[in-house]
Short mmCIF file of C-alpha atoms and ligand atoms in Angstrom, two decimals:
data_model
loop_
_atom_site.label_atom_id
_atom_site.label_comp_id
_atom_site.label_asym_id
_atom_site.label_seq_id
_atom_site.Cartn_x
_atom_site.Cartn_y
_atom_site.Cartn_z
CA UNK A 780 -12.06 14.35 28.69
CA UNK A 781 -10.35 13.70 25.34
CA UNK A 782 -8.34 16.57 23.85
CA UNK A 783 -7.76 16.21 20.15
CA UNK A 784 -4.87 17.91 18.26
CA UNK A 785 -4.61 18.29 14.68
CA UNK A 786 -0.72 19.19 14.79
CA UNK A 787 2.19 16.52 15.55
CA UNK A 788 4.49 16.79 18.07
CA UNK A 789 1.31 18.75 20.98
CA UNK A 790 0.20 17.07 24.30
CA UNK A 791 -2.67 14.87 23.91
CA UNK A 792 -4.41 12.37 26.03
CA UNK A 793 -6.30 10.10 23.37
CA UNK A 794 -5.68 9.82 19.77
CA UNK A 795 -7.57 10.70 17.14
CA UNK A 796 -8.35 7.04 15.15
CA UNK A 797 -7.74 7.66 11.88
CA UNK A 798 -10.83 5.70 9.88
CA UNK A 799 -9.18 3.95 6.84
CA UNK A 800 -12.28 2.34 5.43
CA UNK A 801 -14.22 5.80 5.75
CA UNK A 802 -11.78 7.45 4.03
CA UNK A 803 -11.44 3.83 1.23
CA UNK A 804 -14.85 4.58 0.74
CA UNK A 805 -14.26 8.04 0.14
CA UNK A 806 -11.91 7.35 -2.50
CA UNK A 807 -13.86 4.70 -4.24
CA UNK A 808 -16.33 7.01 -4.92
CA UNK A 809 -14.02 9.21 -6.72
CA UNK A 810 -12.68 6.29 -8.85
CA UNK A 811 -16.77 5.64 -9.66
CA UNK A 812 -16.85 8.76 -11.13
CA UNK A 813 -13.26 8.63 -12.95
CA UNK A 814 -14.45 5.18 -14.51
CA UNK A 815 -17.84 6.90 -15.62
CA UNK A 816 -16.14 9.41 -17.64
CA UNK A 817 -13.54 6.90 -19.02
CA UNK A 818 -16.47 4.79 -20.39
CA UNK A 819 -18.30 8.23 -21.74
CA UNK A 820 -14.86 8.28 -23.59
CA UNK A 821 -14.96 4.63 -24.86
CA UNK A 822 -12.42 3.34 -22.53
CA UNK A 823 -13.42 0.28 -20.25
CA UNK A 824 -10.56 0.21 -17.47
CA UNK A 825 -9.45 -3.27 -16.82
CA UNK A 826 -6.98 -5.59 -14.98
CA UNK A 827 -5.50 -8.61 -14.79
CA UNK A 828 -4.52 -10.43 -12.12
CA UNK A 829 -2.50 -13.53 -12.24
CA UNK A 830 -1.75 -15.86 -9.52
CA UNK A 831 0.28 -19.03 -9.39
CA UNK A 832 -0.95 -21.90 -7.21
CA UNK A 833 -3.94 -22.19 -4.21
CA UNK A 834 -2.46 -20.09 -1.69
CA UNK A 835 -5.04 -19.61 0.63
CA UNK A 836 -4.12 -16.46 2.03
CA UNK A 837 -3.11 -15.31 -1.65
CA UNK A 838 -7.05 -16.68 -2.88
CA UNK A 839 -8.58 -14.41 -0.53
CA UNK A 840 -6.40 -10.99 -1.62
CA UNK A 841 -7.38 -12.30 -5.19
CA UNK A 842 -10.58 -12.33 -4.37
CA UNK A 843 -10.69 -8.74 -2.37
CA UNK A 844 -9.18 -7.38 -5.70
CA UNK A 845 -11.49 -8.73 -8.42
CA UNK A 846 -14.40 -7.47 -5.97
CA UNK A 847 -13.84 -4.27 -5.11
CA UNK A 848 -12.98 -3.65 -8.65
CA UNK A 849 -16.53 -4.52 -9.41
CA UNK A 850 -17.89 -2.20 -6.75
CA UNK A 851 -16.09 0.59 -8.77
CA UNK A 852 -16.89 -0.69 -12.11
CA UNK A 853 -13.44 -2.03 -13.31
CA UNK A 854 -13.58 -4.92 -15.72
CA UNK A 855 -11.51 -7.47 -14.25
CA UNK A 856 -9.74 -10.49 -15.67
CA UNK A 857 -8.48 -13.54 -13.31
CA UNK A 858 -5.83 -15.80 -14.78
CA UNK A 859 -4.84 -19.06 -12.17
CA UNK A 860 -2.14 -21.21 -13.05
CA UNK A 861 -1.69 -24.45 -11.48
CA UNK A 862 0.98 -24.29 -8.94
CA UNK A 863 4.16 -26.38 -11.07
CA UNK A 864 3.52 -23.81 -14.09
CA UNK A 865 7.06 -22.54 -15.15
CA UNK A 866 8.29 -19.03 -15.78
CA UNK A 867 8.20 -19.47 -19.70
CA UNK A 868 4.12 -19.75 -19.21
CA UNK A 869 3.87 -17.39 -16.71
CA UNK A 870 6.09 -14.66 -18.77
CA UNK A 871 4.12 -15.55 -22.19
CA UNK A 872 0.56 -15.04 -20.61
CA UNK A 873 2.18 -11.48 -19.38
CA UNK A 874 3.28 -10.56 -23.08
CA UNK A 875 0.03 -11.58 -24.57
CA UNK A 876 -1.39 -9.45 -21.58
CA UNK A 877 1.10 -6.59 -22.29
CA UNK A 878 0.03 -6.34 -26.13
CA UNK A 879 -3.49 -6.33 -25.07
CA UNK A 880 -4.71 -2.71 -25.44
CA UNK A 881 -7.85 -3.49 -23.63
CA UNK A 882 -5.79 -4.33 -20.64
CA UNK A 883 -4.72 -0.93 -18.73
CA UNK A 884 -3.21 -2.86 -15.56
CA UNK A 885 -1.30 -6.39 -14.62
CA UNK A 886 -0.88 -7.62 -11.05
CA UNK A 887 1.00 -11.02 -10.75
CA UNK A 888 -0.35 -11.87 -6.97
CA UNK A 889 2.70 -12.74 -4.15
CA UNK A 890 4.27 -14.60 -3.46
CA UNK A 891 5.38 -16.95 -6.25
CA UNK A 892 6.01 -20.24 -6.09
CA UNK A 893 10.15 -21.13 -4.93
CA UNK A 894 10.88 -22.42 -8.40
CA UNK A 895 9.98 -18.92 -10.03
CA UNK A 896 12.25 -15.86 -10.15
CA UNK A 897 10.33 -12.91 -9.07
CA UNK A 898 12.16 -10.38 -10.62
CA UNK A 899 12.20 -11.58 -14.14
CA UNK A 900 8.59 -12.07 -13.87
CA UNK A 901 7.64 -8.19 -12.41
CA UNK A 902 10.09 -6.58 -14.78
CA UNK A 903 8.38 -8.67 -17.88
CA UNK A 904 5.29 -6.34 -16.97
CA UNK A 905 4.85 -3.19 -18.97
CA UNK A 906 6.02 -0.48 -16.70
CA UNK A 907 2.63 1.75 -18.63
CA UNK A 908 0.82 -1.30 -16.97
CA UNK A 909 2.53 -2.14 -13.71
CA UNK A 910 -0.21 -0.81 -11.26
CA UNK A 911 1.45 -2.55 -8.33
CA UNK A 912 4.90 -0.13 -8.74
CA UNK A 913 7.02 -2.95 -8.30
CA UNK A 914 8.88 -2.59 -11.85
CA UNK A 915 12.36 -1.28 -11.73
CA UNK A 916 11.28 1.81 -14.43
CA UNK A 917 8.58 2.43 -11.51
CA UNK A 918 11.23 1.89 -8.64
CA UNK A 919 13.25 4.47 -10.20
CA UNK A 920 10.89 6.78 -11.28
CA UNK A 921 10.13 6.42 -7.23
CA UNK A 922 14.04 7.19 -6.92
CA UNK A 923 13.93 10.50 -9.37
CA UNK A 924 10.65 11.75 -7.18
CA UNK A 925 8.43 11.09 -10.73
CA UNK A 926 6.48 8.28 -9.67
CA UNK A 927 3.86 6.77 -12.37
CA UNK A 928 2.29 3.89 -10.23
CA UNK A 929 3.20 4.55 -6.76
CA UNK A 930 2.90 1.04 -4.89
CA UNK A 931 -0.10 0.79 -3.09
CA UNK A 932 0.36 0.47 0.30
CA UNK A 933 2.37 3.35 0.91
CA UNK A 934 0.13 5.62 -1.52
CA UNK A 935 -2.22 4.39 0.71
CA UNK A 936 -0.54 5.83 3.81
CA UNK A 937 -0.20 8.87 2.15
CA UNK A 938 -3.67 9.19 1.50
CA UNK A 939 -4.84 8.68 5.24
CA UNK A 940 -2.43 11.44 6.03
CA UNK A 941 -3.30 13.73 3.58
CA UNK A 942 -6.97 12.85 4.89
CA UNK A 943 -6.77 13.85 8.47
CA UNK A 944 -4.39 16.88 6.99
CA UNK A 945 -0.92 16.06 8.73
CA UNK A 946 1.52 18.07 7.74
CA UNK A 947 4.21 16.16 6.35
CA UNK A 948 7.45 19.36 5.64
CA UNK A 949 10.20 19.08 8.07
CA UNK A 950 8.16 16.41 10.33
CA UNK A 951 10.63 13.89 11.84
CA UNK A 952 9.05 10.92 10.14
CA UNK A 953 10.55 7.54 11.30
CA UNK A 954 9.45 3.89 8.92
CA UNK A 955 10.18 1.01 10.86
CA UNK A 956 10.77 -2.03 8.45
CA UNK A 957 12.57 -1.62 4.90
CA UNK A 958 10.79 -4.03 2.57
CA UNK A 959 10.62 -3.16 -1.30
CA UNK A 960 7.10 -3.43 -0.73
CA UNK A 961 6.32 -1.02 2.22
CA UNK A 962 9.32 0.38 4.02
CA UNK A 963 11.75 1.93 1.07
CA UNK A 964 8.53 3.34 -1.04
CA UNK A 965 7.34 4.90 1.99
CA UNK A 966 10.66 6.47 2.95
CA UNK A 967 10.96 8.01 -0.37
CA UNK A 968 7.56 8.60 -1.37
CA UNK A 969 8.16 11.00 2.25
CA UNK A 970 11.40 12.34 1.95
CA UNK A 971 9.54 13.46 -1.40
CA UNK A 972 7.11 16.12 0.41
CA UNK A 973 10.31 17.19 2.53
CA UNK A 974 10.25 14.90 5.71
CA UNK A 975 12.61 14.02 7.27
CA UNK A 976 12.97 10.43 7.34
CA UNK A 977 15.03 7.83 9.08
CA UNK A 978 14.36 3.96 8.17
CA UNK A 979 14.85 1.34 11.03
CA UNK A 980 15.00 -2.30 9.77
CA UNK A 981 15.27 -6.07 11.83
CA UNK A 982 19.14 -4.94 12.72
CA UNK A 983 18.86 -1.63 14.19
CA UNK A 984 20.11 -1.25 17.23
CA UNK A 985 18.00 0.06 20.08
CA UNK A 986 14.89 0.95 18.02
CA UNK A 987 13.53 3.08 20.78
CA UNK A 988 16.05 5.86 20.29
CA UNK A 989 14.55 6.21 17.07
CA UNK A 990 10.94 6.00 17.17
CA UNK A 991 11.01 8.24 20.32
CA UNK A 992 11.85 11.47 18.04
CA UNK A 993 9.34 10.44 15.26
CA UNK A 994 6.88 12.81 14.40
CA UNK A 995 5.21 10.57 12.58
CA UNK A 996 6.03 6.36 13.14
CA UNK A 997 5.06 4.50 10.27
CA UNK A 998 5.41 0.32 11.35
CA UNK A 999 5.54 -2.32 8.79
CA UNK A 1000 7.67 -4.81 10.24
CA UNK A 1001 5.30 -7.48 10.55
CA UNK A 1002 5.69 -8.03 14.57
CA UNK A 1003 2.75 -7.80 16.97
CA UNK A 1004 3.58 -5.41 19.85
CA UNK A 1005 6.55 -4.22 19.32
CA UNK A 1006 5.92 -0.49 19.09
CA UNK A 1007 5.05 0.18 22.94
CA UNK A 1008 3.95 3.62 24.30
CA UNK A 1009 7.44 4.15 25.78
CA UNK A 1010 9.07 3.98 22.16
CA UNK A 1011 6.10 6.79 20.89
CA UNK A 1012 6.99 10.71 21.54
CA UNK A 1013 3.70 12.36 23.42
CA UNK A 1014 1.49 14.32 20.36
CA UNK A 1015 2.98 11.75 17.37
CA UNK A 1016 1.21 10.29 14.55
CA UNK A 1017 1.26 6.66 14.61
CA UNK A 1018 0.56 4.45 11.22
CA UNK A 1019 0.11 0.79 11.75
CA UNK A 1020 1.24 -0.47 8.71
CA UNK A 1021 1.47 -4.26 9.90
CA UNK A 1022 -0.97 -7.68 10.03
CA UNK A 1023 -0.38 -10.32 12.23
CA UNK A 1024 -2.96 -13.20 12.83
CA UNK A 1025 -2.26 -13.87 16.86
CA UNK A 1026 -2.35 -17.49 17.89
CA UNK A 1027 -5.99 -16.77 19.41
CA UNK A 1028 -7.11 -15.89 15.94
CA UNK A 1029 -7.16 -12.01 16.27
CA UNK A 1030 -5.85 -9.96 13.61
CA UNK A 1031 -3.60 -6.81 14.99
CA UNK A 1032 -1.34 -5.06 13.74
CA UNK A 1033 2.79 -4.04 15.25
CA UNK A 1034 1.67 -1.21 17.59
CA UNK A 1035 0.15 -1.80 21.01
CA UNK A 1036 -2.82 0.19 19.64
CA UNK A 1037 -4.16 0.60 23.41
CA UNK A 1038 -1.25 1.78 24.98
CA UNK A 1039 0.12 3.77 22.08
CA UNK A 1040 -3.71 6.24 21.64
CA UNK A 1041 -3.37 7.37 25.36
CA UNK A 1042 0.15 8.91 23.79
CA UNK A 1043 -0.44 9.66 20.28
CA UNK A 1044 -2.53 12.64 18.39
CA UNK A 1045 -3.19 9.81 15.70
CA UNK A 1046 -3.50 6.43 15.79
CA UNK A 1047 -4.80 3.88 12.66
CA UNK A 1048 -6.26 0.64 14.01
CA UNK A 1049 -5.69 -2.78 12.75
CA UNK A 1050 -7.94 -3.81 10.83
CA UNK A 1051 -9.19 -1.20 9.18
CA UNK A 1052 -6.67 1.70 8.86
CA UNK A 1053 -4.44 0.89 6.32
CA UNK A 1054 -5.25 -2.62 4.98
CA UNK A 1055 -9.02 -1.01 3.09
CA UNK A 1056 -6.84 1.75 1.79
CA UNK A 1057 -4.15 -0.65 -0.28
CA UNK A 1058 -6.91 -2.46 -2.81
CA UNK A 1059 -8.13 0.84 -3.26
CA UNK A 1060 -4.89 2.77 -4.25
CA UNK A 1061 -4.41 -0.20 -6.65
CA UNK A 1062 -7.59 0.96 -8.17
CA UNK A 1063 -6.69 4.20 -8.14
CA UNK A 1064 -3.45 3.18 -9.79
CA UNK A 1065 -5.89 1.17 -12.32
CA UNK A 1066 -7.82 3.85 -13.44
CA UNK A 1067 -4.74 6.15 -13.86
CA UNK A 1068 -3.56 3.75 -16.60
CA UNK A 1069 -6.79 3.98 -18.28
CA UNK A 1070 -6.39 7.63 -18.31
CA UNK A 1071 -3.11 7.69 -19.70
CA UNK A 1072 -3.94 5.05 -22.25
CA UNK A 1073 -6.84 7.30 -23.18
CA UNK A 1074 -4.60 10.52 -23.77
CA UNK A 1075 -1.95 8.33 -25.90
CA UNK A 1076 -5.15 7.65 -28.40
CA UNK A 1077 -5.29 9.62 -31.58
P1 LIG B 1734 8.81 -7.91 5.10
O1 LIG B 1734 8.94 -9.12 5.97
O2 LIG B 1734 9.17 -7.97 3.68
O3 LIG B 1734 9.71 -6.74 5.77
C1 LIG B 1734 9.67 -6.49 7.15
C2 LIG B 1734 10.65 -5.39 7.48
O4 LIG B 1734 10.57 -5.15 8.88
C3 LIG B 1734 12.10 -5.75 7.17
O5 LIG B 1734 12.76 -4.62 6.63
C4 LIG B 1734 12.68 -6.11 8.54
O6 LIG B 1734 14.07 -5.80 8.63
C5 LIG B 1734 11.86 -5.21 9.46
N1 LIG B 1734 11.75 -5.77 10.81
C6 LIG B 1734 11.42 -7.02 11.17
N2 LIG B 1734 11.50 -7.17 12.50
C7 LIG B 1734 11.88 -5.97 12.99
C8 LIG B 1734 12.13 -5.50 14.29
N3 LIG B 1734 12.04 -6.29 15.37
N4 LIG B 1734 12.52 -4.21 14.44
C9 LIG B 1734 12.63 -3.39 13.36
N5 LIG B 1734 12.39 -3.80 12.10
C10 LIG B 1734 12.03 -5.07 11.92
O7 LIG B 1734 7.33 -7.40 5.32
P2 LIG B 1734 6.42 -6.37 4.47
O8 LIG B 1734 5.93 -7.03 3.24
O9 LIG B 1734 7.10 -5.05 4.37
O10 LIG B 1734 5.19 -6.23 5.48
C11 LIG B 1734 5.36 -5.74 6.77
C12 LIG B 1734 4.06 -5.87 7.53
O11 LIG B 1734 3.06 -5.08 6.88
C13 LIG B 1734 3.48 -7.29 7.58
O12 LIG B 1734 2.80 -7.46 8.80
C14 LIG B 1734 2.50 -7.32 6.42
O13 LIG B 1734 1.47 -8.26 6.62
C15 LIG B 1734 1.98 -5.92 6.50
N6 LIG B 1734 1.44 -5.41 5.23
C16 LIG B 1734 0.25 -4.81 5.29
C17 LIG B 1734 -0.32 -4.28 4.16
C18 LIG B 1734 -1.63 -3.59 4.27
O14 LIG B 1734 -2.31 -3.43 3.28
N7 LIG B 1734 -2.01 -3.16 5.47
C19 LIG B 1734 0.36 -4.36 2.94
C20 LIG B 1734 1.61 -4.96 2.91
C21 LIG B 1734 2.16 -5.47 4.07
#
């Protein structure tokens, strides 16, 4: 028998799998309907996405990106640079990009080639355009709890919580990896809607004494197995954050997603839990630049 319980923190014998592509699909219809009205209004949303070099791994993102903003009817523009371009080209295609009213979002795809500096490049990007959050006017509106383009990912997280109704004040929420990416947006896009949040990183000692009082884990270290059901209190909410291609060719993510379901109320598989749900928050993000672009018309 399989007892299901909406509430962190209750006894439970199988968790609850917490559909990220149901709930991607969900969303994408809403952002059909937001891009509707924006063209009623005259407003084509659009983005660009640049990416330096033939990074396999990098081509396919691209390539997830430019797609699913067709299935929601963003106009898209790709911009590929051969893998030696310098910054100076990189940073003037962003300024044209930047001036471009008819542009509402710019991505630069990582990572970037060694002999570019990533930060000059992300904080050349208009932070009214920067749909990936990763500008330091975007970090710190993340900081001050203001947010304009939460980074993806996390907002994605959010989302699947908010989806299967988790209640997120007071919760003992524990992140597991502190990337700029993942780790410290999710921490503070939590502590935000009053968690309480601890964030364990590559040098914490004994991770288990951690993850045990989590209410809610969320994982993005980028290590298969190494949440196990021992390190997972009985009733939590577990968020696989992580992708890791196994030597067999599987794709899974850092939580022993067998083990941990007999303990947890909710689990998110790998793939599809929180890997559908980043492209679409950056569409979301996409569309809320067109929106504010609209409003700034006269
Ligand atoms: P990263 O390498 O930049 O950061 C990893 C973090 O995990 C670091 O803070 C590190 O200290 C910590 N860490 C590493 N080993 C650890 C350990 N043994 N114990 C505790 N903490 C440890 O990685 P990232 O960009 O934040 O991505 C993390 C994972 O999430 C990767 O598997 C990545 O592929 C995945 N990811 C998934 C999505 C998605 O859409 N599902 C998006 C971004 C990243």
């Amino acid at each position: 028998m399989t007892i299901l319980r909406a509430q962190p923190g209750l006894l439970t014998r199988s968790a609850q799998i917490i559909d990220g592509k149901a709930v991607a699909a969900e969303v994408r219809a809403e952002c059909r309907i937001r891009v509707q009205k924006l063209k009623q209004s005259g407003i084509a949303p659009a983005l660009a996405v640049l990416m330096v070099g033939n990074d396999p791994a990098s081509a396919i993102y691209v390539r997830n990106k430019i797609k699913a903003c067709a299935e929601v009817g963003i106009h898209s523009e790709q911009f590929v640079f051969d893998k030696d371009t310098s910054s100076d080209v990189l940073l003037e295609r962003i300024h044209s990009l930047n001036a471009n009213p008819m542009i509402h979002g710019i991505l630069v795809q990582l990572p970037l080639p060694s002999h570019i500096a990533l930060k000059p490049i992300l904080h050349a990007i208009d932070p009214q355009k920067d749909v990936d959050g990763f500008h330091l006017y975007n970090v710190g509106a993340l900081v001050s709890g203001s947010a304009v383009f939460p980074p993806c990912t996390p907002f994605g997280v959010l989302r699947l919580l908010e989806h299967a109704k988790i209640p997120l004040e007071g919760q003992n929420v524990v992140v597991v990896g502190a990337s700029n990416i993942v780790g410290k947006p999710m921490a503070l896009m939590l502590m935000q809607r009053d968690a309480t949040v601890c964030i364990c990183h590559a040098k914490t000692r004994d991770l288990a004494q951690f993850t045990i009082l989590a209410d809610i884990l969320v994982v993005a270290a980028g290590r298969p197995s190494l949440i196990l059901p021992q390190m997972v209190k009985t009733g939590a909410v577990v968020i696989d954050v992580g992708i890791n291609r196994l030597p067999n060719g599987r794709l899974v993510g850092d939580v022993d997603f067998e083990g941990v379901r007999k303990k947890a109320s909710f689990v998110t598989p790998v793939p599809g839990g929180v890997g559908p749900m980043t492209v679409t928050m950056l569409l979301v993000n996409t569309i809320a630049s067109a929106e504010h672009a609209a409003h700034r018309m006269p």
